[in-house]
Coordinates of C-alpha atoms in Angstrom, one line a residue:
Chain A
M440 CA 36.7 175.2 4.6
N441 CA 39.3 172.9 6.2
G442 CA 39.5 170.2 8.8
F443 CA 38.6 167.3 6.5
R444 CA 39.1 164.0 8.1
L445 CA 41.0 161.1 6.4
A446 CA 39.8 157.5 6.3
L447 CA 41.1 154.5 4.5
N448 CA 39.4 151.5 2.9
L449 CA 41.0 148.4 1.3
P450 CA 38.3 146.8 -0.8
G451 CA 39.1 143.3 -1.9
S452 CA 42.0 142.9 0.5
D453 CA 42.3 140.0 3.0
A454 CA 42.1 140.5 6.7
G455 CA 45.9 140.1 7.1
T456 CA 46.5 143.1 4.9
V457 CA 43.7 145.0 6.6
V458 CA 45.3 144.4 10.1
E459 CA 48.7 145.5 8.8
A460 CA 47.1 148.7 7.4
A461 CA 45.3 149.3 10.7
R462 CA 48.5 149.1 12.7
Q463 CA 50.1 151.7 10.4
A464 CA 46.9 153.8 10.5
D465 CA 47.1 153.8 14.3
A466 CA 50.8 154.8 14.1
W467 CA 50.4 157.5 11.5
G468 CA 47.3 159.3 12.5
V469 CA 44.8 158.1 9.9
G470 CA 41.5 158.7 11.5
Q471 CA 39.5 155.7 10.4
L472 CA 39.9 152.3 8.6
W473 CA 36.8 151.0 6.8
I474 CA 36.7 147.2 6.4
G475 CA 34.9 145.4 3.6
S476 CA 33.5 147.2 0.7
P477 CA 30.5 149.3 -0.4
D478 CA 30.6 147.5 -3.7
P479 CA 30.8 143.7 -4.4
A480 CA 34.3 142.6 -3.7
P481 CA 36.2 139.5 -2.4
D482 CA 36.5 139.1 1.4
S483 CA 33.5 141.3 2.1
D484 CA 31.0 138.9 3.6
D485 CA 29.6 140.3 6.8
S486 CA 31.0 137.5 9.0
Y487 CA 34.4 138.0 7.4
V488 CA 34.2 141.7 8.0
T489 CA 33.2 141.5 11.7
A490 CA 36.0 139.0 12.3
A491 CA 38.5 141.3 10.6
A492 CA 37.1 144.2 12.5
A493 CA 37.7 142.3 15.8
A494 CA 41.3 141.6 14.7
V495 CA 41.8 145.3 14.0
A496 CA 40.3 146.1 17.5
G497 CA 42.9 143.8 19.1
A498 CA 45.7 145.2 17.1
T499 CA 45.1 148.9 17.5
T500 CA 44.3 151.5 20.1
Y501 CA 43.2 154.7 18.4
V502 CA 42.0 154.3 14.8
R503 CA 38.3 154.2 14.4
I504 CA 37.0 151.0 12.8
G505 CA 34.4 151.1 10.1
A506 CA 32.6 147.9 9.0
Y507 CA 30.8 147.8 5.7
L508 CA 27.9 145.3 6.2
S509 CA 25.5 144.2 3.4
L510 CA 23.1 142.5 5.8
S511 CA 22.7 139.8 3.1
G512 CA 25.7 137.6 3.7
T513 CA 26.2 134.6 5.9
A514 CA 25.3 136.3 9.2
T515 CA 21.7 136.8 10.4
P516 CA 20.9 140.1 12.1
L517 CA 20.9 138.3 15.4
R518 CA 24.5 137.1 15.0
L519 CA 25.5 140.5 13.6
A520 CA 24.1 142.2 16.6
E521 CA 26.2 140.0 18.8
D522 CA 29.3 140.5 16.7
I523 CA 28.9 144.3 16.8
G524 CA 28.5 144.2 20.6
V525 CA 31.7 142.1 21.1
V526 CA 33.8 144.2 18.6
D527 CA 32.7 147.5 19.9
Q528 CA 33.5 146.4 23.5
A529 CA 36.9 145.0 22.3
A530 CA 37.6 148.3 20.5
N531 CA 36.6 150.5 23.5
G532 CA 33.8 152.1 21.5
R533 CA 35.6 152.7 18.2
L534 CA 33.3 150.8 15.9
E535 CA 31.2 152.4 13.2
L536 CA 28.9 150.7 10.6
G537 CA 28.6 151.2 6.9
L538 CA 25.3 149.8 5.8
V539 CA 25.5 148.9 2.2
A540 CA 22.1 149.8 0.7
S541 CA 20.2 147.2 -1.3
E542 CA 17.1 147.0 -3.4
D543 CA 16.3 143.8 -1.6
P544 CA 12.8 144.4 -0.1
D545 CA 13.9 142.7 3.1
W546 CA 16.8 145.1 3.7
D547 CA 14.9 147.6 5.7
E548 CA 13.5 144.9 7.9
R549 CA 17.0 143.5 8.5
V550 CA 18.2 146.9 9.5
R551 CA 15.4 147.4 11.9
T552 CA 16.0 144.0 13.4
L553 CA 19.7 144.6 13.8
F554 CA 19.3 147.9 15.6
G555 CA 16.4 146.7 17.7
A556 CA 18.2 143.5 18.8
W557 CA 19.8 145.1 21.8
Y558 CA 16.4 145.9 23.2
G559 CA 14.9 142.5 23.0
Y560 CA 15.2 139.9 20.2
P561 CA 12.1 137.7 19.6
T562 CA 12.3 133.9 19.6
V563 CA 11.4 132.4 16.3
D564 CA 7.8 131.6 17.3
G565 CA 7.3 135.1 18.6
T566 CA 6.2 134.0 22.0
D567 CA 9.2 135.2 24.0
E568 CA 12.2 137.4 23.6
V569 CA 15.9 137.0 24.6
A570 CA 18.6 139.5 25.6
I571 CA 21.5 140.2 23.3
Q572 CA 24.7 140.5 25.3
P573 CA 27.1 142.3 25.3
Y574 CA 25.5 145.4 23.9
P575 CA 28.0 147.9 22.2
A576 CA 30.2 150.2 24.3
Q577 CA 28.7 153.2 22.6
L578 CA 25.2 154.2 23.4
V579 CA 24.5 154.6 19.7
V580 CA 26.9 153.0 17.2
P581 CA 27.5 155.6 14.4
R582 CA 26.3 154.4 11.1
V583 CA 26.3 155.6 7.5
V584 CA 24.7 154.2 4.4
A585 CA 26.9 153.3 1.4
G586 CA 26.8 151.8 -2.0
S587 CA 25.0 152.6 -5.2
G588 CA 21.6 152.5 -3.5
A589 CA 22.6 155.0 -0.7
T590 CA 20.4 158.1 -0.6
A591 CA 20.0 161.0 1.8
Q592 CA 16.5 159.7 2.6
L593 CA 17.9 156.3 3.5
A594 CA 20.5 157.9 5.7
D595 CA 17.8 159.8 7.5
R596 CA 15.8 156.6 8.0
V597 CA 18.7 154.9 9.8
R598 CA 19.6 158.1 11.6
G599 CA 23.1 158.1 10.0
G600 CA 25.4 159.6 7.4
I601 CA 26.1 158.8 3.8
V602 CA 29.1 157.7 1.8
V603 CA 29.1 159.4 -1.6
D604 CA 31.0 159.1 -4.9
R605 CA 33.2 161.7 -6.5
G606 CA 31.0 164.1 -8.4
A607 CA 28.2 164.1 -5.9
S608 CA 26.8 167.6 -5.3
A609 CA 25.7 169.0 -2.0
Q610 CA 22.2 168.9 -3.3
D611 CA 22.6 165.1 -3.8
A612 CA 23.7 164.7 -0.3
D613 CA 21.3 167.4 1.0
A614 CA 24.2 169.1 2.8
L615 CA 21.9 171.5 4.6
A616 CA 20.8 168.6 6.9
P617 CA 23.2 168.1 9.8
R618 CA 24.3 164.9 8.3
R619 CA 27.7 163.2 8.2
T620 CA 28.9 162.8 4.6
I621 CA 32.0 160.9 3.5
L622 CA 33.5 161.3 0.1
R623 CA 35.0 158.2 -1.7
H624 CA 38.2 158.6 -3.6
R625 CA 39.8 155.6 -5.3
V626 CA 43.6 155.4 -5.8
E627 CA 45.1 152.7 -8.1
G628 CA 48.7 151.7 -7.5
P629 CA 51.2 153.0 -4.9
V630 CA 50.0 156.0 -2.9
A631 CA 53.5 157.6 -3.1
D632 CA 53.4 157.4 -6.9
W633 CA 50.0 159.2 -6.8
L634 CA 51.2 161.9 -4.5
E635 CA 54.7 162.5 -5.8
G636 CA 55.1 165.9 -7.3
D637 CA 51.4 166.7 -7.2
V638 CA 50.4 166.9 -3.5
L639 CA 49.1 170.4 -3.7
S640 CA 46.8 169.9 -6.7
I641 CA 45.6 166.5 -5.3
A642 CA 44.8 168.1 -2.0
R643 CA 43.0 171.0 -3.5
D644 CA 41.0 168.7 -5.8
L645 CA 40.0 166.5 -2.9
R646 CA 39.1 169.5 -0.7
D647 CA 37.0 171.0 -3.5
A648 CA 35.3 167.7 -4.2
A649 CA 34.5 167.2 -0.5
Q650 CA 33.2 170.7 -0.1
Q651 CA 31.0 170.4 -3.2
A652 CA 29.5 167.2 -1.8
G653 CA 29.1 168.6 1.6
A654 CA 31.5 166.0 3.0
Q655 CA 33.5 166.3 6.2
E656 CA 35.6 163.2 5.5
V657 CA 37.4 161.6 2.7
V658 CA 37.8 157.9 2.5
V659 CA 40.7 156.9 0.2
E660 CA 40.1 153.5 -1.3
L661 CA 43.1 151.3 -2.2
P662 CA 41.6 148.4 -4.2
D663 CA 43.4 145.0 -3.9
A664 CA 46.2 146.6 -1.8
D665 CA 49.6 144.9 -1.7
R666 CA 50.3 143.6 1.8
D667 CA 54.1 144.2 1.4
R668 CA 53.4 147.8 0.4
V669 CA 50.5 148.8 2.5
G670 CA 52.6 150.1 5.3
T671 CA 54.2 152.7 3.1
D672 CA 50.9 153.5 1.5
V673 CA 49.3 154.2 4.9
R674 CA 52.3 156.2 6.1
A675 CA 52.1 158.3 2.9
L676 CA 48.4 158.9 3.5
G677 CA 48.8 159.8 7.2
T678 CA 51.9 162.0 6.8
V679 CA 51.1 163.8 3.6
L680 CA 47.4 163.6 2.7
G681 CA 46.1 163.7 6.2
T682 CA 48.0 166.9 6.9
A683 CA 47.0 168.5 3.5
L684 CA 43.3 167.7 4.1
R685 CA 42.9 169.1 7.6
C686 CA 45.1 172.2 7.5
A687 CA 43.9 175.8 6.9
E688 CA 43.8 176.9 3.2
H689 CA 46.5 179.5 3.7
D690 CA 48.9 176.9 5.1
L691 CA 48.2 174.4 2.3
V692 CA 51.0 175.5 0.0
T693 CA 53.7 175.3 2.6
L694 CA 52.4 172.2 4.4
A695 CA 51.8 170.1 1.3
D696 CA 55.4 170.6 0.2
E697 CA 56.8 170.1 3.7
A698 CA 54.7 167.0 4.5
W699 CA 55.9 165.4 1.2
R700 CA 59.5 166.3 2.0
V701 CA 59.2 164.6 5.5
F702 CA 57.6 161.5 4.0
A703 CA 60.1 161.2 1.2
S704 CA 63.1 161.8 3.4
A705 CA 65.0 158.5 3.5
E706 CA 66.5 159.4 6.8
F707 CA 63.2 160.3 8.5
V708 CA 62.3 158.4 11.5
P709 CA 59.8 159.5 14.2
G710 CA 61.5 161.9 16.6
S711 CA 64.4 162.6 14.3
L712 CA 63.3 166.2 13.6
S713 CA 63.2 167.2 17.3
A714 CA 66.5 165.3 17.9
S715 CA 68.3 167.3 15.2
A716 CA 66.9 170.5 16.5
Chain B
M454 CA 50.3 106.6 24.0
S455 CA 50.5 109.7 21.9
D456 CA 53.6 110.9 20.1
N457 CA 52.2 114.4 19.7
P458 CA 54.1 117.3 21.5
L459 CA 52.5 118.1 24.8
E460 CA 50.8 121.5 25.1
F461 CA 49.1 123.6 27.7
G462 CA 46.5 126.3 27.7
I463 CA 44.1 128.5 29.5
G464 CA 40.4 128.4 29.1
P465 CA 37.7 129.0 28.7
A466 CA 38.2 132.7 29.0
T467 CA 35.7 135.7 29.0
I468 CA 33.3 134.1 31.4
E469 CA 34.2 136.6 34.1
S470 CA 31.2 138.9 34.0
S471 CA 28.0 137.4 35.3
Y472 CA 24.8 138.6 36.9
Y473 CA 26.2 137.7 40.3
Y474 CA 29.6 139.2 39.8
P475 CA 29.1 141.9 37.1
K476 CA 32.1 143.6 35.6
A477 CA 32.5 146.2 32.9
W478 CA 32.3 144.6 29.5
A479 CA 35.1 146.7 28.2
S480 CA 37.3 145.1 30.8
V481 CA 36.1 141.6 30.0
Y482 CA 36.3 142.0 26.3
R483 CA 39.4 144.2 26.0
D484 CA 41.7 145.0 28.9
D485 CA 41.6 141.7 30.9
L486 CA 41.2 139.5 27.8
L487 CA 44.0 141.0 25.8
E488 CA 46.4 141.4 28.7
E489 CA 45.7 137.8 29.8
V490 CA 46.3 136.2 26.4
Q491 CA 49.5 138.3 26.0
L492 CA 50.6 137.1 29.5
A493 CA 49.8 133.5 28.6
E494 CA 51.9 133.8 25.5
R495 CA 54.9 135.3 27.4
L496 CA 54.7 132.5 29.9
G497 CA 54.9 129.8 27.3
Y498 CA 51.4 128.5 27.1
E499 CA 50.6 127.1 23.7
T500 CA 46.8 127.7 23.6
Y501 CA 44.1 130.0 24.9
W502 CA 40.4 129.1 24.7
L503 CA 37.2 131.0 24.7
A504 CA 33.7 129.6 25.4
E505 CA 30.5 130.5 23.6
H506 CA 26.9 130.9 24.7
H507 CA 24.2 133.2 23.6
H508 CA 21.7 135.3 25.7
A509 CA 23.4 134.1 28.8
Y510 CA 23.9 136.2 32.0
S511 CA 27.1 134.4 32.8
G512 CA 29.1 136.6 30.5
Y513 CA 29.9 133.8 28.0
V514 CA 31.0 135.4 24.7
P515 CA 28.4 135.0 22.0
S516 CA 30.8 135.8 19.1
S517 CA 33.7 133.6 20.2
M518 CA 35.4 133.8 16.8
Q519 CA 35.5 137.6 17.0
A520 CA 37.0 137.5 20.5
A521 CA 39.5 135.0 19.2
A522 CA 40.4 137.3 16.3
A523 CA 41.1 140.1 18.7
C524 CA 43.3 137.8 20.8
I525 CA 45.2 136.6 17.8
A526 CA 45.9 140.1 16.4
A527 CA 47.1 141.1 19.9
T528 CA 49.7 138.3 20.1
D529 CA 52.3 136.6 17.9
E530 CA 52.4 132.9 18.5
I531 CA 49.9 131.5 20.8
S532 CA 47.0 129.5 19.3
V533 CA 43.5 130.8 20.2
G534 CA 40.1 129.6 19.6
P535 CA 36.6 128.9 20.8
G536 CA 36.3 125.8 23.0
V537 CA 33.6 125.3 22.1
M538 CA 31.6 127.3 19.5
L539 CA 28.1 126.2 18.7
L540 CA 28.2 125.2 15.1
P541 CA 24.5 124.7 14.5
L542 CA 23.8 128.3 15.6
Q543 CA 26.6 129.8 13.5
G544 CA 26.3 127.7 10.4
A545 CA 29.1 126.3 8.2
A546 CA 29.3 129.2 5.7
R547 CA 29.5 131.9 8.3
T548 CA 32.0 129.9 10.3
A549 CA 34.2 129.4 7.2
E550 CA 34.1 133.2 6.5
M551 CA 35.2 134.0 10.1
A552 CA 37.9 131.4 10.0
A553 CA 39.2 132.6 6.7
A554 CA 39.5 136.1 8.1
I555 CA 41.4 135.0 11.2
D556 CA 43.6 132.6 9.3
A557 CA 44.5 135.5 6.9
V558 CA 45.6 137.6 9.9
S559 CA 47.9 134.9 11.3
P560 CA 47.9 131.5 9.5
G561 CA 47.5 128.3 11.5
R562 CA 46.8 129.9 14.9
L563 CA 43.1 129.5 15.0
R564 CA 41.8 126.5 16.9
M565 CA 38.1 126.0 16.2
A566 CA 36.6 123.5 18.6
M567 CA 32.9 123.0 17.8
G568 CA 30.0 121.6 19.7
M569 CA 26.2 121.2 19.2
G570 CA 24.9 123.4 22.0
Y571 CA 21.9 122.5 24.1
A572 CA 20.2 125.5 25.7
E573 CA 16.7 125.9 24.4
R574 CA 16.7 129.7 24.4
E575 CA 19.7 129.8 22.1
F576 CA 18.0 127.6 19.5
D577 CA 14.6 129.3 19.9
A578 CA 16.2 132.7 19.2
G579 CA 18.4 131.5 16.4
G580 CA 15.5 129.8 14.6
V581 CA 17.2 126.4 14.7
E582 CA 15.4 123.3 15.7
R583 CA 17.0 122.1 18.8
K584 CA 15.8 118.5 18.4
R585 CA 17.6 118.4 15.0
R586 CA 20.9 119.8 16.3
G587 CA 22.8 116.6 15.9
R588 CA 21.9 116.2 12.3
I589 CA 22.5 119.9 11.6
F590 CA 25.9 119.7 13.4
E591 CA 26.9 116.8 11.1
E592 CA 25.7 118.6 8.0
D593 CA 27.6 121.7 8.9
L594 CA 30.7 119.6 9.7
V595 CA 30.5 118.0 6.2
Q596 CA 30.3 121.4 4.6
L597 CA 33.1 122.8 6.7
T598 CA 35.5 120.0 6.1
R599 CA 34.6 119.4 2.5
D600 CA 33.2 122.5 0.8
H601 CA 35.0 125.1 2.8
L602 CA 38.3 123.4 3.6
E603 CA 40.3 125.6 1.3
R604 CA 38.6 128.7 2.6
I605 CA 39.5 128.0 6.3
G606 CA 43.2 127.6 5.3
A607 CA 45.3 126.3 8.2
T608 CA 42.6 126.6 10.8
E609 CA 42.6 123.6 13.1
V610 CA 39.2 121.9 13.3
W611 CA 38.3 120.3 16.7
V612 CA 35.1 118.7 17.9
G613 CA 33.8 118.8 21.5
G614 CA 31.7 116.0 22.9
H615 CA 32.1 112.9 25.0
A616 CA 29.6 110.4 23.5
D617 CA 31.0 107.6 21.4
K618 CA 29.0 109.0 18.5
A619 CA 30.7 112.4 18.8
I620 CA 34.1 110.8 19.0
Q621 CA 33.5 108.6 16.0
R622 CA 32.2 111.6 14.1
A623 CA 35.3 113.6 14.9
A624 CA 37.5 110.8 13.7
R625 CA 35.5 110.5 10.5
F626 CA 35.9 114.2 9.7
G627 CA 39.6 114.2 10.7
C628 CA 39.0 116.4 13.7
S629 CA 40.9 116.8 16.9
L630 CA 38.9 116.1 20.2
Y631 CA 38.2 118.7 22.9
F632 CA 37.1 117.1 26.2
T633 CA 36.0 118.7 29.4
N634 CA 35.9 117.4 33.0
Q635 CA 37.2 113.9 32.2
W636 CA 39.6 112.2 34.6
E637 CA 39.0 108.5 34.2
I638 CA 42.2 107.0 32.7
D639 CA 40.4 103.9 31.3
W640 CA 37.8 106.1 29.6
H641 CA 40.6 108.1 27.9
K642 CA 42.4 105.0 26.8
R643 CA 39.2 103.6 25.3
V644 CA 38.2 106.7 23.4
R645 CA 41.7 107.3 22.1
E646 CA 41.8 103.8 20.7
M647 CA 38.3 104.3 19.1
W648 CA 39.2 107.7 17.7
E649 CA 42.6 106.6 16.3
A650 CA 41.1 103.5 14.6
A651 CA 38.5 105.6 12.8
L652 CA 40.6 108.7 12.1
Q653 CA 40.6 109.9 8.5
P654 CA 43.1 112.8 8.5
L655 CA 42.5 116.0 6.5
P656 CA 45.1 118.2 4.9
N657 CA 46.5 120.9 7.1
Q658 CA 45.3 119.2 10.3
K659 CA 47.3 117.8 13.2
P660 CA 44.8 115.6 15.0
R661 CA 45.2 115.4 18.8
I662 CA 43.2 115.1 22.0
G663 CA 42.9 118.0 24.5
L664 CA 41.4 118.1 27.9
L665 CA 39.9 121.0 29.8
N666 CA 39.7 120.5 33.6
P667 CA 39.1 122.8 36.6
I668 CA 42.2 123.5 38.6
W669 CA 43.4 126.0 41.2
V670 CA 47.0 126.2 42.5
S671 CA 48.0 127.8 45.8
H672 CA 50.4 127.4 48.6
D673 CA 47.6 128.5 50.9
K674 CA 45.0 125.9 51.8
K675 CA 42.4 128.5 52.6
D676 CA 42.8 129.9 49.1
V677 CA 42.4 126.5 47.6
E678 CA 39.1 126.0 49.5
R679 CA 37.9 129.4 48.4
A680 CA 38.6 128.4 44.8
R681 CA 36.6 125.2 45.3
R682 CA 33.7 127.2 46.7
R683 CA 33.8 129.7 43.9
L684 CA 33.7 127.0 41.3
T685 CA 30.8 125.3 43.0
E686 CA 29.0 128.6 43.2
N687 CA 29.6 129.1 39.4
F688 CA 28.1 125.7 38.6
V689 CA 25.1 126.3 40.8
H690 CA 24.3 129.6 39.0
Y691 CA 24.9 127.9 35.7
T692 CA 22.4 125.2 36.4
H693 CA 19.8 127.8 37.3
Y694 CA 19.6 129.5 34.0
M695 CA 21.5 127.6 31.4
A696 CA 21.8 123.9 31.7
K697 CA 19.1 122.8 34.1
D698 CA 18.0 119.2 33.7
I699 CA 20.2 118.8 30.7
Y700 CA 23.8 118.3 31.7
M701 CA 23.7 119.4 35.3
E702 CA 21.7 118.7 38.5
F703 CA 21.6 120.9 41.6
D704 CA 21.0 119.3 44.9
P705 CA 19.5 122.0 47.2
D706 CA 20.1 120.0 50.3
S707 CA 23.9 119.6 49.9
G708 CA 24.3 122.8 47.8
N709 CA 26.4 120.8 45.4
V710 CA 26.1 120.4 41.6
Q711 CA 26.7 117.3 39.6
I712 CA 27.2 117.3 35.9
R713 CA 27.3 114.8 33.1
A714 CA 29.6 115.1 30.1
S715 CA 26.9 113.8 27.7
P716 CA 23.1 113.7 27.9
D717 CA 23.2 110.0 28.7
G718 CA 26.4 110.0 30.7
P719 CA 26.9 109.4 34.4
L720 CA 26.6 112.3 36.8
F721 CA 29.8 113.4 38.6
D722 CA 31.0 116.3 40.8
P723 CA 33.2 118.5 38.7
V724 CA 34.6 120.4 41.7
A725 CA 35.5 117.2 43.6
S726 CA 37.3 115.9 40.5
G727 CA 39.3 119.1 39.7
A728 CA 43.0 119.5 40.5
F729 CA 43.3 121.7 43.6
G730 CA 46.2 122.2 45.9
T731 CA 49.9 123.1 46.0
P732 CA 51.9 123.0 42.8
E733 CA 53.3 119.6 43.8
E734 CA 49.9 118.2 44.6
V735 CA 48.4 119.5 41.3
V736 CA 51.3 118.0 39.3
E737 CA 50.7 114.7 41.0
Q738 CA 46.9 114.8 40.3
L739 CA 47.4 115.7 36.7
A740 CA 50.3 113.5 35.8
P741 CA 48.4 110.3 35.1
L742 CA 46.4 112.1 32.4
I743 CA 49.6 112.6 30.6
T744 CA 51.5 109.4 31.4
E745 CA 48.6 106.9 31.3
A746 CA 45.7 108.5 29.5
G747 CA 47.9 110.1 26.9
V748 CA 46.2 113.5 26.4
D749 CA 48.1 115.8 24.1
G750 CA 46.8 119.0 25.4
M751 CA 45.9 120.1 28.9
Y752 CA 43.8 123.2 29.3
F753 CA 43.2 124.8 32.7
Y754 CA 39.8 125.9 33.6
I755 CA 40.5 128.7 36.2
H756 CA 38.0 131.4 35.2
T757 CA 35.1 131.9 37.4
P758 CA 33.2 135.2 37.7
A759 CA 34.5 135.8 41.3
V760 CA 38.1 135.9 40.1
D761 CA 39.2 139.3 39.0
G762 CA 41.7 140.1 36.3
A763 CA 44.7 140.6 38.6
E764 CA 44.1 137.3 40.5
M765 CA 43.7 135.5 37.2
K766 CA 47.0 136.7 36.0
E767 CA 48.7 135.6 39.3
Q768 CA 47.2 132.2 38.9
I769 CA 48.3 131.9 35.3
T770 CA 51.8 132.9 36.3
L771 CA 51.9 130.5 39.3
I772 CA 50.8 127.6 37.1
A773 CA 53.4 128.4 34.4
E774 CA 56.2 128.8 36.9
E775 CA 55.5 126.0 39.4
V776 CA 53.2 123.4 37.7
L777 CA 54.1 123.4 34.0
P778 CA 57.8 122.4 34.4
G779 CA 56.8 119.3 36.3
L780 CA 54.2 118.4 33.7
R781 CA 56.3 119.1 30.7
S782 CA 59.0 116.8 32.1
L783 CA 56.6 113.9 31.8
R784 CA 56.7 113.5 28.1

């Protein structure tokens, strides 16, 4: 199996770091940037996340934008529905939602309220309803469930996918269902240090883990990312890991080595290979 | 007279898609919006404002802070913010989180002008008691400028409103003032004196007074008249669904609209009092607001739904090239 997509998440990072990472992700072919966190973390309140997502929308053109939302922060479902409409329009339909599952008995109701909001939102006394505008650019905003409470059943209830941890099995995620599954992988420290000299085994390990979990995507989490370093981190991910995750198995040995060589080359600048040819 | 540097801005933006001139939202919220704020920055405007309403068919942006975030990330220097956002409907804690995110992207460039709001449907849907909005606004302002001050970083806090109570409140909380449709020189002198006397500055704030007024500049008289008609039309529609019997009154016989700046303020015709004409005429009309009234910021209300993105950009360019030099030379 090949063709695994690469996504990035910077849990605990501020919006300035996230936007810088997003610009680099746009430039280096990282498919998606998730904002906020599936676990408790600083700067992950829903209102903070939608504002950061809007900033990413304004700063980028291509990268898909994921927003982890707890539905239990400072924003009501009404305000969140408006935020989602504005951000998705500003992003030309690149927004996706990561619903952080909760044992809070009101969570289901808040999810229902959020997704129903664009089709009529009731006034507080229930005697009338208002229209939420703008609605999102996408007919259906893609959504996944995430966090420790995320289950395949919950994913089905919200008609979405699921974000799973390392070690999850295809049975856990019920891979037989046509469901989007995203595998989390946490990297501490500089990405280049992680990859150096070990790209092939890291890529094989991640591809195997993704396949085992029935995942089509891998989201690399860089906790508390360093703003000064995040550009290099994202370039390493896009150049090296992105290539090594999506290529065919029989090309992996060659491409893992070649992609690392390109990234590590001090002289490398975009276009330099074709110029020298 | 103020010693603050004079600044100019465009606003309120993103009100260009309405039920009577619908446009693609992707154009309003991305292409035109981002191109326009980038153009304004290139032309040397210091500020760019967005306006917030909810459940409105005018195209007002409901998440004005998110739209501001997109604008700030797409530019390098220009200050951007809602003018005004409706604080009782957003709440202090949420507002602080949004401001914290935007200030982290580009410190000190968010202008957050806040108002109370008035439209019943917005309060009914938001579950906020409209009749308590003054008290809620004040409570939220206390939280924002005391409990969340560190969280919002270098965000500038502004207050919209024309009543003496609102001006004194702004001064008490160390906030700048955002006025709309006010041309009377004596009124400006009086409120500046009142505001300065009561001002209790906050850290990270540069208190000043800004004024948003309708203007349209053209060398063609027919174009100027067309702009007046479009603005009247906009106010007429606005009174029909948003502000009826609150801040505006529509006279079906004359076809004109009169507005008031506060619920107990006098009615006046916003179109008649706008600055319309050639660049020279507009400079002459606006000059007393700088030289006599002493406003620190002058923001140009040129957006109406009938104006498309290309025409808007032409107008922004014309004002920058032929009006701003004359106004900047006044201070």
